[in-house]
Short mmCIF file of C-alpha atoms in Angstrom, two decimals:
data_model
loop_
_atom_site.label_atom_id
_atom_site.label_comp_id
_atom_site.label_asym_id
_atom_site.label_seq_id
_atom_site.Cartn_x
_atom_site.Cartn_y
_atom_site.Cartn_z
CA LEU A 1 108.56 124.52 113.11
CA ASN A 2 105.58 126.54 114.34
CA PRO A 3 105.00 128.45 111.06
CA TYR A 4 105.29 125.13 109.22
CA VAL A 5 102.58 123.59 111.42
CA LYS A 6 100.30 126.60 110.90
CA TYR A 7 100.87 126.33 107.16
CA TRP A 8 99.60 122.75 107.16
CA VAL A 9 96.67 123.40 109.47
CA TYR A 10 95.21 126.15 107.32
CA SER A 11 95.94 124.92 103.83
CA LEU A 12 95.81 121.86 101.64
CA LYS A 13 98.72 123.19 99.57
CA PRO A 14 101.69 121.16 100.80
CA PRO A 15 105.12 122.03 99.51
CA SER A 16 106.42 119.46 97.07
CA LEU A 17 109.12 117.42 98.76
CA HIS A 18 109.65 114.94 95.94
CA PRO A 19 109.40 115.34 92.20
CA CYS A 20 106.18 113.67 91.10
CA THR A 21 106.23 111.90 87.80
CA ALA A 22 102.46 111.32 88.01
CA ALA A 23 101.83 115.04 87.43
CA LYS A 24 102.89 114.70 83.78
CA GLU A 25 99.78 112.82 82.67
CA LEU A 26 97.17 113.55 85.30
CA PRO A 27 93.56 113.63 84.18
CA GLU A 28 92.43 117.12 83.25
CA GLY A 29 91.31 119.04 86.32
CA TYR A 30 93.41 117.00 88.78
CA GLU A 31 96.54 117.89 90.75
CA VAL A 32 98.97 116.15 93.06
CA LEU A 33 98.06 116.59 96.72
CA HIS A 34 100.83 114.44 98.18
CA THR A 35 103.73 112.32 96.97
CA GLY A 36 104.86 109.79 99.53
CA PRO A 37 107.66 107.27 99.37
CA GLU A 38 105.17 104.47 98.61
CA ARG A 39 102.00 106.07 97.22
CA ASP A 40 100.64 109.30 95.77
CA VAL A 41 97.40 111.16 96.44
CA VAL A 42 95.78 113.13 93.63
CA ILE A 43 92.76 115.39 94.01
CA LYS A 44 90.28 117.05 91.69
CA SER A 45 91.33 120.72 91.65
CA LYS A 46 87.79 122.12 92.02
CA MET A 47 87.17 119.75 94.91
CA LYS A 48 90.36 120.90 96.63
CA LYS A 49 89.27 124.55 96.42
CA LYS A 50 85.84 123.66 97.75
CA LEU A 51 87.38 121.60 100.56
CA ASP A 52 89.65 124.54 101.48
CA ARG A 53 86.56 126.78 101.76
CA LYS A 54 84.10 124.44 103.44
CA ALA A 55 86.08 122.12 105.70
CA THR A 56 87.15 123.34 109.13
CA PRO A 57 90.86 123.77 109.92
CA ASP A 58 90.66 120.69 112.15
CA GLN A 59 89.09 118.63 109.36
CA ARG A 60 91.75 119.74 106.87
CA ALA A 61 94.56 118.97 109.34
CA ALA A 62 93.12 115.53 110.12
CA PHE A 63 92.71 114.76 106.41
CA ARG A 64 96.30 115.88 105.78
CA ASP A 65 97.53 113.54 108.51
CA LEU A 66 95.66 110.62 106.93
CA TYR A 67 96.79 111.19 103.36
CA GLU A 68 100.40 111.62 104.51
CA ARG A 69 100.20 108.29 106.35
CA TYR A 70 98.65 106.76 103.24
CA GLY A 71 101.59 108.04 101.17
CA GLU A 72 104.01 106.42 103.61
CA THR A 73 102.50 102.93 103.90
CA GLY A 74 99.10 102.78 102.23
CA SER A 75 95.99 102.07 104.26
CA ASP A 76 98.00 99.91 106.70
CA GLY A 77 99.48 103.08 108.25
CA ILE A 78 96.09 104.66 108.93
CA PRO A 79 94.35 104.07 112.27
CA ARG A 80 91.50 101.60 112.21
CA GLY A 81 88.21 103.23 111.24
CA LYS A 82 89.86 106.20 109.49
CA PHE A 83 90.04 104.65 106.01
CA ASN A 84 87.30 102.54 104.46
CA THR A 85 88.61 100.32 101.68
CA SER A 86 85.13 99.22 100.62
CA GLU A 87 82.74 102.18 100.56
CA GLU A 88 80.69 101.07 97.54
CA TRP A 89 81.02 99.41 94.13
CA PHE A 90 80.38 101.35 90.92
CA PRO A 91 80.03 99.88 87.41
CA SER A 92 82.77 100.68 84.92
CA ARG A 93 83.25 99.85 81.22
CA ASN A 94 83.38 96.25 80.06
CA GLU A 95 81.25 95.07 83.00
CA LYS A 96 84.03 95.77 85.50
CA LYS A 97 83.36 97.37 88.84
CA LEU A 98 85.30 100.05 90.68
CA MET A 99 85.48 100.10 94.49
CA LEU A 100 85.10 103.53 96.02
CA GLN A 101 87.19 104.08 99.17
CA ALA A 102 87.08 106.85 101.79
CA PHE A 103 89.34 108.74 104.15
CA LYS A 104 87.32 109.32 107.34
CA PRO A 105 88.74 112.10 109.55
CA GLY A 106 85.88 112.85 111.96
CA GLN A 107 82.69 113.81 110.14
CA LEU A 108 84.58 114.56 106.90
CA ARG A 109 84.55 111.88 104.19
CA VAL A 110 86.89 112.12 101.20
CA TYR A 111 85.89 109.60 98.54
CA GLY A 112 87.99 108.19 95.73
CA TYR A 113 89.72 105.09 94.44
CA CYS A 114 93.23 103.68 94.13
CA GLN A 115 94.80 102.85 90.78
CA GLN A 116 98.32 102.19 89.47
CA PHE A 117 99.37 105.43 87.80
CA ASN A 118 102.81 105.91 86.28
CA GLY A 119 103.92 102.76 88.06
CA ARG A 120 102.81 103.89 91.54
CA PRO A 121 99.68 103.19 93.60
CA THR A 122 97.75 106.46 93.49
CA PHE A 123 94.59 107.50 95.35
CA PHE A 124 92.34 109.70 93.19
CA ALA A 125 90.11 111.86 95.44
CA THR A 126 86.88 112.46 93.51
CA GLY A 127 84.39 113.81 96.08
CA PHE A 128 83.81 114.69 99.70
CA ASP A 129 81.13 115.17 102.35
CA ARG A 130 82.22 117.51 105.12
CA ALA A 131 79.22 117.09 107.40
CA LYS A 132 78.30 113.43 107.55
CA LYS A 133 75.67 113.30 110.28
CA GLN A 134 74.44 109.74 110.21
CA ASN A 135 76.00 106.31 109.94
CA ALA A 136 75.07 105.94 106.27
CA ALA A 137 76.81 107.95 103.55
CA ASP A 138 74.89 110.69 101.69
CA GLN A 139 73.87 108.73 98.60
CA ASP A 140 73.90 111.79 96.29
CA VAL A 141 77.46 112.71 97.31
CA LEU A 142 78.56 109.09 97.09
CA LYS A 143 77.02 108.66 93.63
CA ALA A 144 78.64 111.85 92.32
CA ALA A 145 82.05 110.75 93.68
CA GLY A 146 81.55 107.27 92.21
CA ASP A 147 80.51 108.60 88.80
CA GLU A 148 83.60 110.85 88.69
CA ALA A 149 85.83 107.96 89.81
CA VAL A 150 84.45 105.73 87.05
CA ARG A 151 84.95 108.50 84.46
CA VAL A 152 88.60 109.01 85.44
CA PHE A 153 89.27 105.29 85.84
CA ASP A 154 87.85 104.44 82.43
CA GLN A 155 89.79 107.27 80.81
CA HIS A 156 93.15 106.47 82.43
CA ARG A 157 93.09 102.87 83.61
CA ASN A 158 95.99 101.79 81.39
CA VAL A 159 98.28 104.81 81.91
CA GLY A 160 101.50 103.75 83.55
CA GLY A 161 99.94 100.85 85.42
#
């Protein structure tokens, strides 16, 4: 068990425990981070590499704990204050709006949105801020994550939903 725990603490590369059908049609540049019994978590590959380099081991471990809980039961399984379901609205095509959400382990914020993908609720992680120092989100980071979320949502909103 100890090597397994160390593996998770120092890496965001979990072993695949379940076959993931969502991986067949993921948006370009995205990969599966976690496949739970109820939900999946998908992350932008470049963001994952950057998160591996910049986030502390404690931040990565706390984020892993949250996305695993999310995969089990959705946001209901995450402790209060550790997942924000209404971070900010962003405009999408056809005058629709997309709600950005955030995992909040400590000072790390991982932004994204949830969408039905291949018949499963899937969280698409589109940006992060590892050193949030004030109560308000960094608007540049939030805007970049929101713009990416809108791009992916508009491109894939009807896939498997």
